[in-house]
Coordinates of C-alpha atoms in Angstrom, one line a residue:
M1 CA -115.4 -6.8 -45.6
R2 CA -118.2 -9.3 -44.3
S3 CA -120.5 -6.6 -45.3
Q4 CA -123.8 -6.5 -47.7
L5 CA -122.4 -3.2 -48.9
P6 CA -119.6 -3.1 -51.7
K7 CA -116.1 -2.5 -50.7
V8 CA -115.8 0.8 -52.3
L9 CA -118.7 2.2 -50.4
H10 CA -117.3 1.7 -47.6
K11 CA -116.0 5.0 -45.6
I12 CA -113.2 6.8 -44.7
G13 CA -113.8 10.1 -42.8
G14 CA -117.3 9.6 -43.7
K15 CA -117.0 9.6 -47.6
Y16 CA -116.9 6.3 -49.5
M17 CA -113.9 4.9 -50.4
L18 CA -114.4 5.3 -54.0
Q19 CA -115.5 9.0 -53.7
H20 CA -112.2 10.0 -52.2
V21 CA -110.7 8.6 -55.3
I22 CA -112.8 10.3 -57.5
D23 CA -112.5 13.9 -55.8
H24 CA -108.6 13.5 -55.7
A25 CA -108.8 12.9 -59.5
N26 CA -111.1 15.7 -60.1
D27 CA -108.9 18.4 -58.2
I28 CA -106.7 17.6 -61.0
G29 CA -109.1 18.9 -63.9
I30 CA -111.4 20.9 -61.8
S31 CA -109.7 24.2 -63.6
S32 CA -110.0 23.1 -67.2
N33 CA -113.1 21.1 -67.0
I34 CA -111.5 18.8 -69.4
M35 CA -111.2 15.3 -67.6
T36 CA -113.7 12.4 -67.8
T37 CA -114.0 9.8 -64.8
H38 CA -114.6 6.3 -65.9
V39 CA -115.7 4.3 -63.1
V40 CA -115.7 0.4 -63.5
V41 CA -118.5 -1.4 -61.6
G42 CA -119.3 -5.0 -61.3
H43 CA -121.0 -6.4 -57.9
Q44 CA -123.9 -4.3 -57.2
A45 CA -123.5 -1.8 -59.6
Q46 CA -126.7 0.1 -59.3
L47 CA -126.0 0.7 -55.8
V48 CA -122.5 1.9 -56.8
E49 CA -123.5 4.4 -59.2
S50 CA -126.2 5.7 -57.2
S51 CA -124.3 6.5 -54.0
V52 CA -121.2 8.5 -56.0
A53 CA -120.9 12.1 -57.4
G54 CA -118.4 14.0 -59.5
Q55 CA -117.6 15.8 -62.6
N56 CA -118.1 13.7 -65.7
I57 CA -118.7 10.4 -64.6
L58 CA -119.2 7.6 -66.9
F59 CA -119.6 4.2 -65.7
A60 CA -118.6 0.7 -67.6
L61 CA -120.0 -2.7 -66.4
Q62 CA -117.6 -5.3 -66.1
G63 CA -120.0 -8.2 -66.1
E64 CA -117.3 -11.2 -65.0
Q65 CA -114.2 -10.1 -62.9
L66 CA -111.6 -11.4 -64.8
G67 CA -108.6 -9.2 -63.3
T68 CA -107.7 -5.8 -63.5
G69 CA -106.5 -5.6 -67.2
H70 CA -110.1 -6.9 -67.8
A71 CA -111.4 -4.1 -66.0
V72 CA -109.5 -1.6 -67.8
A73 CA -110.9 -2.8 -71.2
Q74 CA -114.3 -2.4 -70.7
A75 CA -114.0 1.3 -70.2
V76 CA -111.0 1.8 -72.8
N77 CA -113.1 1.8 -75.8
N78 CA -114.7 5.2 -74.7
I79 CA -111.4 6.9 -74.2
S80 CA -110.1 9.1 -76.7
T81 CA -107.1 8.3 -79.0
N82 CA -105.4 11.2 -77.6
G83 CA -104.7 12.1 -74.1
I84 CA -103.4 10.1 -71.0
S85 CA -105.6 7.6 -69.0
L86 CA -104.9 7.7 -65.1
I87 CA -105.6 4.3 -64.0
L88 CA -106.6 4.4 -60.1
Y89 CA -108.3 2.0 -57.6
G90 CA -111.6 2.1 -55.9
D91 CA -110.1 0.3 -52.8
V92 CA -107.3 2.7 -52.6
P93 CA -108.9 6.3 -51.2
L94 CA -106.0 8.1 -50.1
T95 CA -103.6 8.2 -53.3
Q96 CA -103.0 12.3 -52.9
T97 CA -104.0 14.6 -56.1
A98 CA -100.2 15.9 -56.1
T99 CA -99.1 12.0 -56.5
M100 CA -101.3 11.7 -59.4
Q101 CA -100.3 14.6 -61.0
E102 CA -96.7 13.4 -61.1
L103 CA -97.5 10.5 -63.0
I104 CA -99.8 12.4 -65.5
E105 CA -96.7 14.9 -66.2
I106 CA -94.5 11.8 -67.1
A107 CA -96.8 10.3 -69.2
K108 CA -96.9 13.7 -71.1
N109 CA -93.4 13.2 -72.3
E110 CA -95.1 10.1 -73.8
Q111 CA -93.6 7.9 -71.1
L112 CA -95.6 5.1 -68.6
G113 CA -95.7 6.6 -65.3
L114 CA -96.1 4.0 -62.5
L115 CA -96.2 4.3 -59.0
T116 CA -94.3 2.2 -56.5
V117 CA -93.5 1.2 -53.4
K118 CA -91.2 -0.6 -50.7
L119 CA -92.4 -2.5 -47.9
S120 CA -90.8 -4.3 -45.4
D121 CA -93.2 -7.2 -46.1
P122 CA -94.4 -7.5 -49.8
K123 CA -96.2 -10.6 -49.5
G124 CA -99.0 -10.7 -51.8
Y125 CA -98.2 -8.0 -54.3
G126 CA -96.7 -8.0 -57.6
R127 CA -93.0 -7.5 -57.7
I128 CA -91.6 -4.9 -59.6
I129 CA -88.4 -6.3 -61.8
R130 CA -85.7 -4.3 -63.0
N131 CA -82.7 -4.8 -65.4
A132 CA -79.0 -4.4 -64.8
S133 CA -79.5 -0.5 -65.5
G134 CA -82.3 -0.2 -63.1
E135 CA -84.8 0.2 -65.5
V136 CA -88.3 -1.5 -64.9
S137 CA -88.8 -4.3 -67.1
A138 CA -91.7 -6.0 -66.0
I139 CA -93.9 -6.9 -63.2
V140 CA -94.4 -10.4 -61.6
E141 CA -97.5 -11.2 -59.6
Q142 CA -97.0 -12.9 -56.2
K143 CA -98.1 -16.5 -57.7
D144 CA -96.2 -16.6 -60.7
A145 CA -93.1 -15.2 -59.0
S146 CA -89.7 -17.2 -58.8
A147 CA -88.1 -17.3 -55.6
A148 CA -85.6 -15.1 -56.6
Q149 CA -88.1 -12.6 -57.4
L150 CA -90.2 -13.0 -54.2
T151 CA -87.3 -11.2 -52.2
V152 CA -87.7 -8.4 -54.3
N153 CA -89.4 -5.8 -51.7
E154 CA -90.3 -3.0 -54.1
I155 CA -94.2 -3.8 -55.5
N156 CA -96.6 -2.8 -57.8
T157 CA -99.2 -0.2 -56.4
G158 CA -101.4 -0.8 -59.6
I159 CA -101.7 2.7 -60.3
M160 CA -100.1 4.2 -63.4
A161 CA -100.4 6.9 -65.7
V162 CA -100.5 6.0 -69.8
P163 CA -100.7 7.7 -73.3
N164 CA -103.9 6.4 -74.5
K165 CA -102.4 5.5 -77.8
F166 CA -100.2 3.1 -75.9
L167 CA -102.9 1.5 -73.6
R168 CA -105.6 1.0 -76.3
K169 CA -102.8 -0.9 -77.9
W170 CA -101.4 -2.9 -75.1
I171 CA -104.9 -4.0 -73.4
A172 CA -105.6 -5.7 -76.9
Q173 CA -102.6 -7.9 -76.5
L174 CA -103.2 -9.1 -72.8
D175 CA -104.0 -13.0 -72.2
N176 CA -104.6 -15.1 -69.2
Q177 CA -102.0 -17.2 -69.6
N178 CA -101.2 -17.3 -66.0
A179 CA -101.5 -19.0 -62.3
Q180 CA -104.9 -17.4 -61.9
G181 CA -106.2 -17.5 -65.2
E182 CA -106.8 -13.5 -65.2
Y183 CA -105.8 -10.7 -67.4
Y184 CA -103.3 -8.9 -65.5
L185 CA -103.0 -4.8 -66.1
T186 CA -99.4 -5.6 -65.0
D187 CA -98.5 -7.0 -68.6
I188 CA -98.7 -3.8 -70.1
I189 CA -95.4 -3.0 -68.4
A190 CA -93.3 -5.9 -70.1
M191 CA -95.3 -4.6 -73.6
A192 CA -94.1 -1.1 -72.9
A193 CA -90.7 -2.2 -72.1
A194 CA -90.8 -4.3 -75.6
D195 CA -92.0 -1.4 -77.4
K196 CA -88.8 0.7 -75.9
V197 CA -91.5 3.1 -74.2
A198 CA -89.8 4.6 -71.0
I199 CA -91.1 3.4 -67.7
V200 CA -90.7 5.7 -65.1
T201 CA -91.6 5.2 -61.3
R202 CA -92.5 7.6 -58.5
S203 CA -93.1 6.4 -54.7
P204 CA -95.8 8.0 -52.6
E205 CA -94.7 10.2 -49.4
A206 CA -96.7 7.5 -47.0
E207 CA -97.1 4.0 -48.0
Q208 CA -100.7 4.7 -46.7
E209 CA -101.5 6.3 -50.0
V210 CA -101.2 3.3 -51.8
Q211 CA -102.8 0.7 -49.7
G212 CA -106.4 -0.7 -49.7
G213 CA -109.1 -1.4 -47.6
N214 CA -109.6 -5.0 -48.3
D215 CA -111.1 -5.9 -44.8
K216 CA -112.1 -3.9 -41.5
L217 CA -108.9 -4.3 -40.1
Q218 CA -107.2 -2.3 -42.8
L219 CA -110.0 -0.1 -43.2
A220 CA -109.4 0.9 -39.4
H221 CA -105.7 1.8 -40.1
L222 CA -106.5 4.1 -43.0
E223 CA -109.2 5.7 -41.0
R224 CA -106.5 6.4 -38.4
F225 CA -104.0 7.3 -40.9
Y226 CA -106.6 9.7 -42.6
Q227 CA -107.8 11.3 -39.5
L228 CA -104.1 12.1 -38.0
Q229 CA -103.5 13.7 -41.4
Q230 CA -106.6 15.9 -40.7
A231 CA -105.1 16.5 -37.2
N232 CA -101.6 17.7 -38.5
T233 CA -103.3 19.9 -41.1
L234 CA -105.4 21.6 -38.1
M235 CA -102.4 22.0 -36.1
L236 CA -100.4 23.6 -38.7
A237 CA -102.9 26.0 -39.5
G238 CA -102.6 26.9 -35.8
A239 CA -105.2 24.7 -33.3
T240 CA -104.2 23.5 -30.1
L241 CA -105.4 19.4 -29.9
T242 CA -104.9 18.0 -26.6
D243 CA -104.7 14.5 -28.3
P244 CA -104.1 14.3 -32.2
N245 CA -104.9 10.8 -32.2
R246 CA -108.5 11.5 -30.6
I247 CA -110.0 13.7 -33.0
D248 CA -112.5 12.9 -36.1
I249 CA -113.2 14.7 -39.0
R250 CA -115.9 13.8 -41.5
G251 CA -115.8 16.7 -43.8
T252 CA -114.2 20.1 -43.6
V253 CA -112.6 22.2 -40.8
N254 CA -111.6 25.5 -41.2
I255 CA -110.1 27.7 -38.3
E256 CA -109.7 31.6 -38.2
G257 CA -107.1 31.6 -35.7
E258 CA -105.7 30.2 -32.5
V259 CA -108.3 27.2 -31.1
L260 CA -108.4 24.8 -28.7
I261 CA -110.1 21.2 -29.1
E262 CA -109.8 18.7 -26.6
A263 CA -110.1 14.8 -27.1
N264 CA -113.1 12.5 -28.5
V265 CA -114.4 16.0 -30.7
L266 CA -116.2 14.7 -33.8
F267 CA -116.6 17.1 -37.1
E268 CA -118.7 16.4 -39.6
G269 CA -119.8 18.3 -42.6
E270 CA -118.7 22.0 -43.1
V271 CA -117.5 23.3 -39.7
V272 CA -115.7 27.2 -39.3
L273 CA -114.2 28.0 -36.1
G274 CA -113.6 31.8 -35.3
D275 CA -110.2 32.8 -33.3
G276 CA -110.4 31.9 -30.0
V277 CA -112.9 29.3 -29.9
Q278 CA -112.6 26.4 -27.7
I279 CA -114.0 22.8 -27.7
A280 CA -113.8 20.6 -24.8
A281 CA -114.5 17.0 -24.9
N282 CA -116.8 14.7 -26.3
C283 CA -118.4 17.3 -28.7
I284 CA -119.8 16.6 -31.9
I285 CA -120.4 19.4 -34.2
K286 CA -121.8 19.5 -37.7
D287 CA -122.6 21.7 -40.5
S288 CA -121.8 25.1 -38.0
V289 CA -119.8 28.5 -38.0
I290 CA -118.7 29.2 -34.2
A291 CA -117.8 32.6 -34.1
A292 CA -114.4 34.3 -32.0
N293 CA -113.9 33.4 -28.7
S294 CA -117.0 31.0 -27.8
I295 CA -116.7 28.2 -25.4
I296 CA -118.4 25.0 -26.3
K297 CA -118.1 23.0 -22.9
A298 CA -118.3 18.9 -23.1
N299 CA -120.4 16.7 -24.5
S300 CA -122.3 19.3 -26.6
M301 CA -123.9 18.7 -29.9
I302 CA -124.2 21.5 -32.5
E303 CA -126.0 20.8 -35.5
Q304 CA -126.7 23.0 -38.4
S305 CA -126.3 25.9 -36.0
A306 CA -124.7 29.3 -35.9
V307 CA -123.4 30.4 -32.5
G308 CA -122.1 34.0 -32.4
R309 CA -118.9 35.8 -30.3
D310 CA -118.4 35.2 -26.7
C311 CA -121.1 32.6 -26.5
E312 CA -120.9 29.9 -24.0
V313 CA -122.8 26.3 -24.9
G314 CA -122.9 23.4 -22.5
P315 CA -122.0 21.3 -21.0
F316 CA -124.5 18.6 -22.4
A317 CA -126.5 21.0 -24.2
R318 CA -128.1 20.0 -27.9
L319 CA -128.3 23.1 -30.4
R320 CA -130.2 21.5 -33.2
P321 CA -130.6 22.8 -36.8
G322 CA -131.6 26.1 -37.4
T323 CA -130.4 27.6 -33.8
E324 CA -128.8 30.8 -33.9
L325 CA -127.0 32.4 -30.7
A326 CA -126.3 36.1 -30.8
D327 CA -123.0 37.2 -29.4
K328 CA -122.2 36.7 -25.6
A329 CA -125.6 34.3 -25.5
K330 CA -125.3 31.3 -23.0
V331 CA -127.2 27.8 -23.6
G332 CA -126.2 25.9 -20.4
N333 CA -126.0 22.3 -19.3
F334 CA -128.8 19.8 -20.5
V335 CA -130.8 22.8 -22.9
E336 CA -132.2 21.7 -26.1
T337 CA -132.6 24.2 -29.0
K338 CA -134.5 23.9 -32.6
K339 CA -135.1 26.9 -35.0
A340 CA -134.2 29.1 -31.9
V341 CA -133.2 32.5 -32.3
I342 CA -131.4 33.9 -28.9
G343 CA -130.3 37.2 -28.9
E344 CA -127.5 39.3 -27.5
G345 CA -126.6 38.4 -23.9
S346 CA -129.4 36.3 -23.4
K347 CA -129.2 33.2 -21.1
V348 CA -131.0 29.9 -21.2
S349 CA -128.9 28.2 -18.1
H350 CA -130.3 24.8 -18.0
L351 CA -133.0 21.9 -18.4
T352 CA -134.7 23.8 -20.7
Y353 CA -136.2 23.0 -24.2
L354 CA -136.6 26.1 -26.7
G355 CA -138.3 25.2 -30.4
D356 CA -139.5 27.6 -33.0
A357 CA -138.6 30.4 -30.8
I358 CA -137.3 34.0 -31.2
I359 CA -135.9 35.3 -27.9
G360 CA -134.5 38.9 -27.7
S361 CA -131.8 40.3 -26.2
G362 CA -131.1 40.3 -22.3
V363 CA -133.4 37.3 -21.6
N364 CA -133.5 35.2 -18.6
V365 CA -135.0 31.7 -19.5
G366 CA -135.4 29.7 -16.3
A367 CA -134.8 26.1 -15.6
G368 CA -137.5 23.6 -16.8
T369 CA -138.9 26.0 -19.3
I370 CA -140.5 24.3 -22.4
T371 CA -141.9 26.5 -25.5
C372 CA -144.8 24.0 -26.2
N373 CA -144.4 24.4 -30.3
Y374 CA -146.3 21.7 -31.8
D375 CA -150.0 20.3 -31.4
G376 CA -149.6 17.1 -33.0
V377 CA -149.8 18.4 -36.5
N378 CA -148.4 22.2 -36.9
K379 CA -145.5 23.6 -35.2
F380 CA -146.1 27.6 -33.7
K381 CA -143.9 30.0 -32.7
T382 CA -143.0 31.5 -29.5
E383 CA -141.5 35.2 -29.3
I384 CA -140.0 36.6 -26.2
G385 CA -138.9 40.3 -26.2
D386 CA -135.8 42.1 -24.6
D387 CA -135.1 42.0 -21.0
A388 CA -138.1 39.7 -20.1
F389 CA -137.6 37.3 -17.3
I390 CA -139.0 33.9 -17.8
G391 CA -139.6 31.8 -14.5
S392 CA -138.5 28.3 -14.0
N393 CA -140.6 25.2 -14.9
S394 CA -142.9 27.3 -17.3
S395 CA -144.7 26.1 -20.2
L396 CA -144.9 28.6 -23.0
V397 CA -147.9 27.2 -25.2
A398 CA -147.3 28.6 -28.8
P399 CA -148.5 30.8 -30.8
L400 CA -147.3 33.1 -28.0
K401 CA -145.4 36.3 -27.7
I402 CA -144.2 37.9 -24.7
G403 CA -143.3 41.6 -24.7
A404 CA -140.3 43.2 -23.9
G405 CA -139.0 43.5 -19.9
A406 CA -142.2 41.2 -19.2
T407 CA -142.0 38.5 -16.3
V408 CA -143.5 34.8 -16.0
G409 CA -144.0 33.4 -12.8
A410 CA -142.2 30.2 -12.1
G411 CA -144.5 27.2 -12.4
S412 CA -146.7 29.0 -15.2
T413 CA -148.5 27.7 -18.1
V414 CA -149.1 30.7 -20.5
T415 CA -151.3 30.3 -23.8
K416 CA -152.2 33.7 -23.8
E417 CA -150.3 37.0 -24.9
V418 CA -148.5 39.0 -22.2
A419 CA -147.7 42.6 -23.0
A420 CA -144.4 44.7 -22.3
Q421 CA -143.4 45.0 -18.4
Q422 CA -146.2 43.0 -17.3
L423 CA -146.5 39.9 -14.8
S424 CA -147.8 37.0 -15.8
V425 CA -148.9 34.3 -13.0
A426 CA -150.9 31.4 -14.5
R427 CA -150.8 28.2 -11.8
G428 CA -153.2 26.6 -9.7
K429 CA -154.2 27.9 -6.3
Q430 CA -152.2 26.6 -3.8
V431 CA -154.3 25.1 -0.9
N432 CA -152.6 23.9 2.6
L433 CA -154.8 21.2 4.7
N434 CA -154.3 20.7 8.4
N435 CA -154.8 17.5 10.2
W436 CA -154.1 15.4 6.8
Q437 CA -153.4 11.6 7.7
R438 CA -150.4 10.6 5.8
P439 CA -150.8 7.3 4.1
V440 CA -149.3 4.1 5.9
K441 CA -147.5 0.8 4.7
K442 CA -150.0 -1.8 4.8

């Protein structure tokens, strides 16, 4: 990886590879809550342990890296004699829950469920060896394979489901008499065949399900595959994507009808889009709800905010956490809001900052207006009543209340309450001088 970060903590779709594996596995037992996840850790173990979360996780330390069989051995004493072990890999993040479930169903019949895949280029992988009847008899690692075995293109993914009573027995019988001097988990396949335990194979729907992220190039390939699957899910749910290859989802997006999403849009966290929502190019939306028929114009950022129905946001707008737009509100270009509640039909069209503000309905906020909400230590609130008009280039020094229907003249710095229907003008007196000598260049 050429990185100080443990490999399994590199991310796909904004989530650690290891967390993907844990989450998919948890989905199997989430209804019964009877599953325990064992995570075998080694390099930077404490960082890995503190970085992942899930139901019933137990960590086992592999002090020396002596192979996959050795890794499983660190956890096997903590599993029950009854039950089934599903063996997964922390750097193989896209194995789907349905695929895992298929292997478990095989193991329920006291068989070994093994995930294999055929590759056009199997170089580097262990080969699946079958007997004359087509049954799996062994797995041979690349370095130990004969010339004939190297022609086999069905490879071992390492992912398997095994009844615990067999796994405990076979792990205890492993040795390291091989080219790499390691304890191969794959050797239990030959043991299963010798014990006449049926080895039943399954293959994933896509080979990316079993591909590992071993370097930044592989990580990028997995990211794009993952994102395309996310895009496909959105389109099947009714979204129109102008370019499915240029959308990134680092969390979940729920749509409530037909929506339009243009290129280069990034979603993070939990996002909900109502029916008829349009998201223009180059927007970033994080942990937010956008209600029906609202339009988010290009290059806008929305974070931890709620946008009502029939609103317009952007272009180049930024809604920071705590922003709430009521129905039909408008926030235009180069407007920034933070903890601002903007009422129904109100307009903040351009070049404005509203922080810690409550804006009524039908308010017009002119260009260049700012709420001066911070004195260097504390934050204060600005309240503007319904139908008020705030002239351009106004500075509203909080704490401040401006009444319903009031008007603030352009260029004013307002520090005192403005009552309903009043006009407030707070600016220096203009002086015009005749016969003024303009400076000249010396």
